[in-house]
């Protein structure tokens, strides 16, 4: 490809929150020629694909949005505490229109591969539409939870009814009225979908492999005075969430749960339970993530709540987690989840005991030696998280290296934003960055701003190639693994630990640094201020 002409300064893959802001930033701040490729038919990413009943964001709407457009922060009115999928999609469409983003986006186009050419220092990017273009920079804005996990259940093709995966739900919706419906999975998605489906279905059978600890979302209209106060304080809010641990306005109780008196603990737990949302998980006693004894106190509180809500004690015990520490799997937020199991039309099946789900039959699902007849099956079985979407891009770096090979034992990145041997590639909220352990828009904006500054710096200093140094990368990997090893997170079979995909190397995927999102931001800023320390620039 020596002497190849350059079609674009940058190709961005994906038109969700990340790709939209990346385009805006590179084009409107730096004047770059950018092309965004998006597999969907419009913007939205996660919020374009995940259209299952009850799909909504678990972060509060006032912080689940772009902060770069200050005027829009003032103008946009969210209808509820947690935005529902169609509302987020409307918001993103509005942003696309307001910033004229679509003129540089090509929809219904999937990137099928990209190679870095070491002679021209350009990426050649290929799409399923037969295009092949070159670009100096390649930005993977493909999301962390976009690669569907559809387990290879024996007999699926023989099923005579209809089946859907929550992450690829039909745009027209599904009518569950008078249907016998099976839901496989009880993660955050299923916890949102199950109460909604149960309202329509004649019968709902939930196949649970692992029980979850759910906390009430407490969705609803937000008090107009609070909305007003927040709008008046947006600069302060943005500063606080950027400096915070999880990109949210939740703060640990700076004390051990073991030091608090039982009455004091109960008061603190009640406060967070009554407020609803992520506060119970992300703003609890600080040793909850480190100390099993402290963790058990939180878990016991939630177990008591389950026993109190679910009327049938046998069902209640099945819904109570018993094999991992609280908070080490993603905290689902629920609206009537446990109450749904009090309905006569809802049945909970243990999909772990007696061999779990044995097969899908013509008529339904066989589990634990019994066949359950169904008209519709909804698979809420999650994603090949974080590394899955990047591997699916079929990238080839220096010397033809692939992520499959480089990441054979788990992800190896520098700061979660770059991979040694893949020059001029940036991974927005990539593995080993805070990403899924933060309020995503905060981390997305941080990465996009960092990449924009980095490219501006390269252009100003006449550099055309940036590549992470292998030793800096290994130090980062060691740091990511060391910090998480001090927590309870590594003990769970969670998707954070890559444990949901058979054969996926066991590794912690995001970064849980000692100072969270705020500390990570400081680290990235220091790297830049020190002349992009840990990178080679040429
Ligand atoms: P999750 O959290 O990965 O949940 C998937 C669920 O499906 C979970 O209960 C799994 O059980 C279950 N599962 C997966 N494979 C199987 C098989 N083979 N048999 C039975 N059950 C299975 O995905 P979600 O979509 O709910 O949430 C993903 C993220 O999206 C969420 O965290 C938010 O950030 C948004 P397991 O627990 O693995 O035993």
XYZ file of C-alpha atoms and ligand atoms in Angstrom:
577
model
C 0.000 0.000 0.000
C 3.093 2.260 -0.294
C 2.075 5.612 -1.662
C -1.575 4.853 -0.952
C -3.801 7.882 -1.043
C -5.481 8.786 2.187
C -9.260 8.840 2.002
C -9.938 10.078 5.535
C -8.004 11.510 8.429
C -9.982 9.254 10.721
C -12.416 6.395 10.476
C -14.678 5.954 13.486
C -16.473 2.638 13.947
C -19.852 2.978 15.637
C -22.396 5.784 15.988
C -23.442 5.467 19.610
C -22.541 8.012 22.298
C -18.813 7.424 21.598
C -18.812 7.617 17.827
C -21.079 10.639 17.769
C -18.920 12.690 20.089
C -15.698 11.437 18.455
C -16.917 12.688 15.093
C -18.074 15.989 16.543
C -14.744 16.486 18.240
C -12.368 15.514 15.420
C -14.378 17.282 12.756
C -15.507 20.437 14.512
C -12.540 21.001 16.854
C -9.665 19.810 14.651
C -11.171 20.141 11.168
C -10.445 16.506 10.283
C -12.043 14.597 7.455
C -13.886 11.814 9.247
C -16.081 8.914 8.203
C -18.231 7.033 10.711
C -19.374 3.515 9.822
C -22.375 2.159 11.683
C -24.037 -1.247 11.300
C -27.435 0.060 12.445
C -29.703 2.187 10.324
C -29.229 5.290 12.466
C -27.338 6.617 15.491
C -27.817 5.188 18.991
C -25.556 2.151 19.413
C -26.731 0.276 22.511
C -29.936 2.305 22.476
C -30.594 1.462 18.856
C -30.257 -2.302 19.385
C -31.649 -2.987 22.861
C -35.401 -2.568 22.410
C -36.717 -5.244 24.756
C -39.697 -4.425 27.003
C -38.618 -2.323 29.966
C -35.270 -1.292 28.457
C -34.042 1.788 30.210
C -30.865 3.267 31.572
C -29.926 2.502 35.187
C -28.052 5.787 35.619
C -30.039 8.918 36.442
C -30.998 10.827 33.312
C -29.496 14.149 34.461
C -26.026 12.589 34.243
C -26.638 10.077 31.446
C -26.090 12.554 28.654
C -23.438 14.572 26.844
C -21.965 17.381 28.876
C -20.010 19.003 26.026
C -23.120 20.871 24.869
C -23.899 23.115 27.824
C -26.890 24.707 26.164
C -28.451 21.312 25.551
C -27.973 20.427 29.218
C -30.232 23.372 29.953
C -32.733 22.759 27.167
C -33.304 19.017 27.223
C -36.090 17.823 29.533
C -35.971 14.168 30.556
C -39.409 12.825 31.378
C -38.316 10.457 34.158
C -35.540 9.710 36.627
C -34.234 6.921 34.360
C -34.623 7.448 30.636
C -36.358 4.718 28.694
C -34.753 3.338 25.518
C -36.977 5.258 23.030
C -36.340 8.502 24.897
C -32.549 8.053 24.833
C -32.745 7.271 21.142
C -34.785 10.461 20.592
C -32.161 12.388 22.526
C -29.316 10.977 20.420
C -31.214 11.680 17.184
C -31.662 15.238 18.412
C -27.935 15.590 19.132
C -27.117 14.181 15.678
C -29.369 16.718 14.044
C -28.296 19.630 16.217
C -24.611 19.013 15.395
C -25.182 17.890 11.813
C -23.461 14.574 12.446
C -25.195 12.330 9.951
C -23.552 13.870 6.901
C -20.324 12.103 7.868
C -21.941 8.832 8.894
C -22.612 5.820 6.738
C -25.326 3.575 8.167
C -26.214 -0.067 7.485
C -22.505 -0.666 7.033
C -20.451 -3.035 9.137
C -16.676 -2.856 9.290
C -15.424 -6.348 8.491
C -11.698 -5.816 8.881
C -8.867 -3.299 9.059
C -5.105 -3.576 8.551
C -2.349 -1.203 9.517
C 0.091 -0.631 6.690
C 3.566 -0.075 8.058
C 4.872 1.651 4.931
C 2.243 4.355 4.614
C 1.283 4.320 8.315
C -2.355 4.248 7.337
C -5.185 1.940 8.294
C -7.041 0.247 5.470
C -10.623 -0.365 6.527
C -13.003 -2.748 4.769
C -16.777 -2.910 5.061
C -19.497 -5.392 4.233
C -20.588 -3.058 1.458
C -17.364 -3.843 -0.388
C -15.672 -0.555 0.405
C -12.014 -0.252 1.213
C -10.789 3.103 2.506
C -7.659 4.416 4.171
C -7.330 6.609 7.218
C -4.508 7.859 9.436
C -6.445 7.149 12.641
C -8.854 4.393 13.489
C -11.226 4.849 16.409
C -13.136 1.839 17.708
C -16.275 3.332 19.224
C -18.008 -0.030 19.191
C -19.376 -0.078 22.751
C -18.564 -2.490 25.535
C -21.771 -4.518 25.406
C -22.550 -4.802 21.724
C -21.380 -8.325 20.902
C -24.345 -10.563 21.687
C -23.849 -13.757 23.694
C -26.204 -16.321 22.233
C -25.279 -19.641 23.877
C -25.270 -22.607 21.531
C -28.230 -24.436 23.034
C -28.746 -27.880 21.600
C -31.875 -28.086 19.441
C -32.567 -24.359 19.069
C -33.281 -24.739 15.365
C -36.028 -27.272 16.082
C -38.102 -24.833 18.162
C -41.419 -24.221 16.421
C -42.246 -21.036 18.302
C -40.533 -17.667 18.019
C -37.333 -16.716 19.809
C -35.504 -13.429 20.318
C -32.362 -12.154 21.991
C -32.987 -9.003 24.019
C -30.145 -7.160 22.305
C -31.636 -7.752 18.856
C -35.291 -7.232 19.598
C -37.693 -6.521 16.708
C -38.301 -2.824 16.131
C -42.046 -3.381 15.992
C -41.994 -5.033 19.435
C -43.413 -8.443 20.322
C -46.971 -9.111 21.446
C -46.879 -11.523 24.388
C -50.644 -11.493 24.927
C -51.993 -14.975 25.632
C -48.586 -16.504 25.026
C -46.528 -18.921 27.083
C -43.196 -17.154 27.328
C -39.812 -18.364 28.551
C -37.072 -15.940 29.614
C -33.548 -17.336 29.855
C -31.283 -15.309 32.144
C -31.742 -13.092 35.180
C -29.132 -10.352 34.649
C -29.838 -6.609 34.574
C -31.654 -6.935 31.237
C -33.962 -9.754 32.332
C -34.689 -7.952 35.601
C -36.061 -5.049 33.544
C -37.892 -7.234 31.011
C -39.480 -9.895 33.252
C -42.029 -7.660 35.066
C -43.080 -6.101 31.740
C -43.477 -9.412 29.912
C -45.345 -10.905 32.892
C -47.994 -8.210 32.560
C -48.918 -9.467 29.100
C -48.078 -13.135 28.955
C -50.521 -15.933 29.793
C -47.661 -17.745 31.460
C -44.062 -16.707 32.075
C -41.335 -19.192 32.912
C -38.019 -17.725 34.059
C -34.929 -19.914 33.667
C -32.437 -18.710 36.253
C -28.834 -19.902 36.341
C -27.601 -17.451 38.978
C -29.766 -15.381 41.306
C -29.098 -11.662 41.532
C -29.240 -9.051 44.281
C -31.670 -6.410 43.017
C -32.277 -2.963 44.453
C -35.368 -0.920 43.570
C -34.868 1.653 40.828
C -37.648 3.915 42.129
C -38.265 5.417 38.753
C -40.738 8.249 38.319
C -41.092 11.903 37.524
C -38.373 14.067 39.023
C -39.497 16.909 41.270
C -39.446 20.070 39.067
C -37.644 22.012 41.810
C -34.871 19.421 41.808
C -34.653 19.594 38.022
C -34.322 23.375 38.282
C -31.690 23.184 40.991
C -29.671 20.682 38.981
C -29.796 22.826 35.868
C -28.561 25.785 37.877
C -25.674 23.676 39.179
C -24.695 21.746 36.030
C -21.118 23.037 36.008
C -20.717 21.787 39.558
C -22.354 18.459 38.767
C -20.105 17.874 35.759
C -17.015 18.663 37.796
C -18.132 16.343 40.577
C -18.987 13.363 38.395
C -15.707 13.701 36.501
C -13.785 13.583 39.774
C -15.926 10.906 41.364
C -15.227 7.196 41.716
C -17.930 5.880 39.385
C -18.897 8.945 37.308
C -21.990 9.304 39.483
C -22.940 11.395 42.475
C -22.550 8.467 44.857
C -19.899 8.474 47.525
C -18.712 5.713 49.835
C -19.474 5.965 53.528
C -15.906 6.615 54.749
C -16.086 3.956 57.402
C -16.036 0.206 57.790
C -19.439 -1.449 57.913
C -18.013 -3.475 60.773
C -17.383 -0.366 62.879
C -20.948 0.904 62.598
C -23.526 -0.144 65.179
C -26.333 -2.421 63.887
C -28.823 0.469 64.236
C -26.583 2.893 62.365
C -25.989 0.345 59.590
C -29.678 -0.363 59.214
C -30.356 3.388 58.959
C -27.709 3.789 56.230
C -28.960 0.753 54.310
C -32.581 1.940 54.604
C -31.609 5.381 53.311
C -30.045 3.903 50.175
C -32.782 1.309 49.686
C -35.483 3.987 49.972
C -33.670 6.342 47.594
C -33.349 3.547 45.009
C -30.757 3.353 42.268
C -27.049 2.687 42.367
C -26.473 4.309 45.784
C -26.763 0.979 47.604
C -24.053 -0.494 45.396
C -21.742 2.412 44.643
C -22.251 4.555 47.722
C -22.210 2.089 50.567
C -19.617 1.330 53.277
C -16.221 1.580 51.677
C -15.048 -1.870 52.729
C -18.033 -3.540 51.099
C -15.926 -4.293 47.992
C -12.918 -5.547 49.974
C -14.014 -7.326 53.092
C -16.302 -10.359 52.944
C -17.563 -9.815 56.473
C -18.567 -6.217 55.667
C -19.999 -7.371 52.361
C -22.121 -10.026 54.107
C -23.837 -7.309 56.133
C -25.052 -5.590 52.931
C -25.978 -8.936 51.415
C -27.966 -9.967 54.483
C -30.003 -6.777 54.290
C -30.909 -7.508 50.674
C -31.694 -11.157 51.439
C -34.125 -10.034 54.129
C -35.829 -7.781 51.588
C -36.237 -10.668 49.150
C -37.709 -12.926 51.849
C -40.125 -10.182 52.843
C -41.310 -9.512 49.271
C -41.593 -12.995 47.797
C -44.554 -14.816 49.361
C -43.581 -18.414 48.602
C -40.562 -19.182 50.830
C -39.275 -21.835 48.430
C -39.273 -19.344 45.543
C -37.721 -16.690 47.787
C -34.810 -18.985 48.663
C -34.237 -19.715 44.969
C -34.092 -15.974 44.266
C -31.458 -15.410 46.933
C -27.857 -15.515 45.707
C -25.695 -17.942 47.614
C -22.430 -18.316 45.761
C -20.846 -14.886 45.317
C -20.304 -11.651 47.215
C -22.800 -8.806 46.847
C -21.839 -6.200 44.240
C -19.304 -8.377 42.438
C -21.826 -8.900 39.640
C -23.508 -5.923 37.989
C -26.195 -4.501 40.284
C -29.580 -4.794 38.531
C -32.144 -2.137 39.385
C -35.673 -3.431 39.545
C -39.242 -2.274 39.291
C -41.518 -4.978 40.722
C -39.065 -7.767 39.899
C -39.483 -9.778 43.098
C -43.211 -8.968 43.261
C -43.603 -10.522 39.800
C -42.776 -13.942 41.278
C -45.893 -13.671 43.454
C -48.086 -13.946 40.359
C -49.713 -17.333 39.744
C -48.769 -17.053 36.080
C -45.024 -16.814 36.789
C -42.793 -19.814 37.401
C -39.115 -19.813 38.371
C -37.011 -22.702 37.097
C -33.526 -23.449 38.358
C -31.450 -23.539 35.190
C -28.355 -24.724 37.011
C -29.561 -27.733 38.975
C -29.771 -31.143 37.324
C -27.719 -30.150 34.296
C -29.417 -26.782 33.681
C -30.964 -26.168 30.290
C -30.501 -29.489 28.517
C -31.951 -28.594 25.162
C -34.444 -26.550 23.238
C -37.129 -28.812 21.827
C -39.788 -28.327 19.174
C -42.192 -27.307 21.909
C -40.043 -25.399 24.378
C -37.175 -25.860 26.822
C -36.063 -29.030 28.596
C -34.364 -28.300 31.910
C -33.774 -30.462 34.950
C -35.369 -33.432 33.180
C -38.643 -31.615 32.489
C -39.993 -30.086 29.287
C -41.619 -26.650 29.532
C -43.907 -25.831 26.598
C -43.520 -22.316 25.233
C -44.732 -20.119 22.379
C -41.933 -17.560 22.668
C -38.418 -17.706 24.141
C -36.586 -14.517 25.097
C -32.867 -14.981 25.589
C -31.524 -12.350 27.993
C -28.126 -14.004 27.988
C -25.963 -10.912 27.744
C -22.810 -10.130 25.834
C -19.262 -11.128 25.071
C -18.329 -7.988 26.941
C -15.599 -5.476 26.160
C -13.159 -7.629 24.218
C -15.847 -9.280 22.039
C -16.788 -6.185 19.998
C -13.112 -5.323 19.380
C -12.084 -8.825 18.355
C -15.013 -8.941 15.936
C -13.435 -6.065 13.968
C -10.690 -8.378 12.638
C -7.953 -5.830 13.133
C -4.425 -6.529 11.953
C -1.688 -4.448 13.506
C 2.056 -4.424 12.889
C 3.350 -7.652 11.361
C -0.223 -8.867 10.851
C -0.806 -9.380 14.577
C -4.389 -9.963 15.708
C -6.262 -9.236 18.923
C -7.260 -12.903 19.099
C -3.626 -13.805 19.521
C -2.508 -10.774 21.547
C -5.413 -11.258 23.948
C -5.319 -15.054 24.123
C -4.940 -14.760 27.924
C -7.175 -11.721 28.428
C -6.946 -8.117 27.293
C -3.586 -6.359 27.121
C -3.945 -2.633 26.628
C -2.225 0.560 27.619
C -4.696 2.653 29.628
C -7.588 0.827 27.971
C -7.328 3.235 25.075
C -4.564 1.701 22.960
C -2.948 -1.647 22.188
C 0.788 -2.010 21.556
C 1.440 -3.035 17.959
C -1.803 -1.451 16.728
C -0.588 2.094 16.013
C -3.012 4.996 15.625
C -5.845 2.832 16.949
C -7.898 4.217 19.827
C -10.452 2.169 21.740
C -13.114 4.335 23.378
C -13.954 2.927 26.832
C -11.888 -0.123 25.931
C -10.985 -3.021 28.238
C -8.828 -2.017 31.220
C -10.360 1.455 31.390
C -13.144 2.305 33.921
C -15.763 1.966 31.205
C -18.600 -0.324 32.367
C -17.771 0.410 36.005
C -18.681 4.033 35.458
C -21.493 6.152 34.165
C -20.645 5.588 30.509
C -21.060 9.108 29.046
C -18.539 10.472 31.576
C -15.915 7.933 30.543
C -16.754 8.298 26.859
C -16.284 12.054 26.954
C -13.023 11.670 28.846
C -11.607 9.256 26.257
C -12.842 11.280 23.287
C -11.324 14.489 24.697
C -8.037 12.679 25.380
C -7.885 11.222 21.843
C -8.715 14.610 20.329
C -5.946 16.307 22.308
C -3.538 13.520 21.376
C -4.222 13.853 17.652
C -4.016 17.656 17.902
C -0.628 17.261 19.599
C 0.591 14.885 16.882
C -0.473 17.194 14.099
C 1.155 20.185 15.764
C 4.409 18.331 16.301
C 4.494 16.736 12.840
C 4.059 13.156 14.100
C 2.100 10.581 12.171
C 2.356 7.437 14.294
C 1.581 6.748 17.924
C 2.025 3.304 19.420
C 1.940 2.105 23.009
C 5.264 0.752 24.252
C 5.050 -2.928 25.227
C 6.664 -2.346 28.626
C 4.237 0.498 29.465
C 1.394 -1.779 28.440
C 2.615 -4.636 30.632
C 2.912 -2.265 33.570
C -0.663 -1.110 33.014
C -1.944 -4.691 32.765
C -0.137 -5.571 35.980
C -1.585 -2.502 37.704
C -5.141 -3.317 36.551
C -4.837 -6.883 37.809
C -3.161 -5.933 41.049
C -5.740 -3.319 42.048
C -8.671 -5.615 41.376
C -7.017 -8.510 43.186
C -7.374 -6.516 46.406
C -11.172 -6.553 45.995
C -13.810 -9.282 46.076
C -14.561 -8.742 42.366
C -12.290 -11.548 41.188
C -14.169 -14.147 43.225
C -17.385 -14.023 41.159
C -18.268 -15.721 37.905
C -19.355 -12.442 36.378
C -19.094 -11.046 32.900
C -16.661 -8.521 34.415
C -14.437 -11.591 34.977
C -15.151 -12.944 31.458
C -16.855 -15.935 33.117
C -20.105 -15.809 31.116
C -18.587 -17.013 27.845
C -17.420 -20.623 27.683
C -13.702 -20.741 26.887
C -13.094 -17.009 27.363
C -9.854 -16.580 29.343
C -10.662 -15.607 32.905
C -9.605 -11.973 33.311
C -11.088 -8.864 34.844
C -12.184 -6.669 31.929
C -12.628 -3.089 33.175
C -10.300 -1.052 35.411
C -11.187 -0.572 39.056
C -8.451 1.794 40.114
C -7.934 2.965 43.671
C -9.351 6.407 42.874
C -11.895 5.325 40.268
C -12.864 7.487 37.321
C -11.331 10.658 38.780
C -7.961 9.014 39.472
C -7.919 7.376 36.053
C -8.562 10.751 34.397
C -5.622 12.222 36.303
C -3.397 9.363 35.176
C -4.352 9.863 31.500
C -3.791 13.615 31.801
C -0.362 13.032 33.356
C 0.590 10.697 30.512
C -0.315 13.448 28.018
C 1.403 16.197 30.030
C 4.594 14.091 30.107
C 4.734 14.030 26.304
C 2.587 10.881 25.973
C 4.644 8.845 28.350
C 4.521 5.142 27.576
C 3.874 5.771 23.894
C 6.272 5.995 21.001
C 5.522 8.918 18.684
C 7.114 9.181 15.269
P -25.818 -10.569 31.881
O -25.684 -9.710 33.062
O -24.601 -11.228 31.345
O -26.923 -11.650 32.210
C -27.112 -12.758 31.383
C -27.967 -13.756 32.086
O -28.107 -14.919 31.257
C -27.364 -14.231 33.397
O -28.391 -14.458 34.310
C -26.670 -15.516 32.971
O -26.457 -16.400 34.042
C -27.669 -16.067 31.989
N -27.084 -17.024 31.063
C -26.062 -16.814 30.192
N -25.799 -17.945 29.516
C -26.657 -18.878 29.977
C -26.875 -20.247 29.688
N -26.115 -20.879 28.781
N -27.847 -20.902 30.357
C -28.590 -20.263 31.278
N -28.447 -18.969 31.604
C -27.484 -18.291 30.970
O -26.454 -9.770 30.651
P -27.558 -8.621 30.673
O -27.970 -8.390 29.270
O -28.590 -8.909 31.680
O -26.786 -7.388 31.207
C -25.587 -6.964 30.569
C -25.328 -5.542 30.867
O -26.118 -4.718 30.027
C -25.704 -5.085 32.231
O -24.796 -5.453 33.168
C -25.817 -3.609 32.053
O -24.549 -3.018 32.115
C -26.373 -3.476 30.691
P -25.070 -16.290 34.900
O -25.253 -15.114 35.810
O -23.956 -16.080 33.902
O -24.986 -17.585 35.609
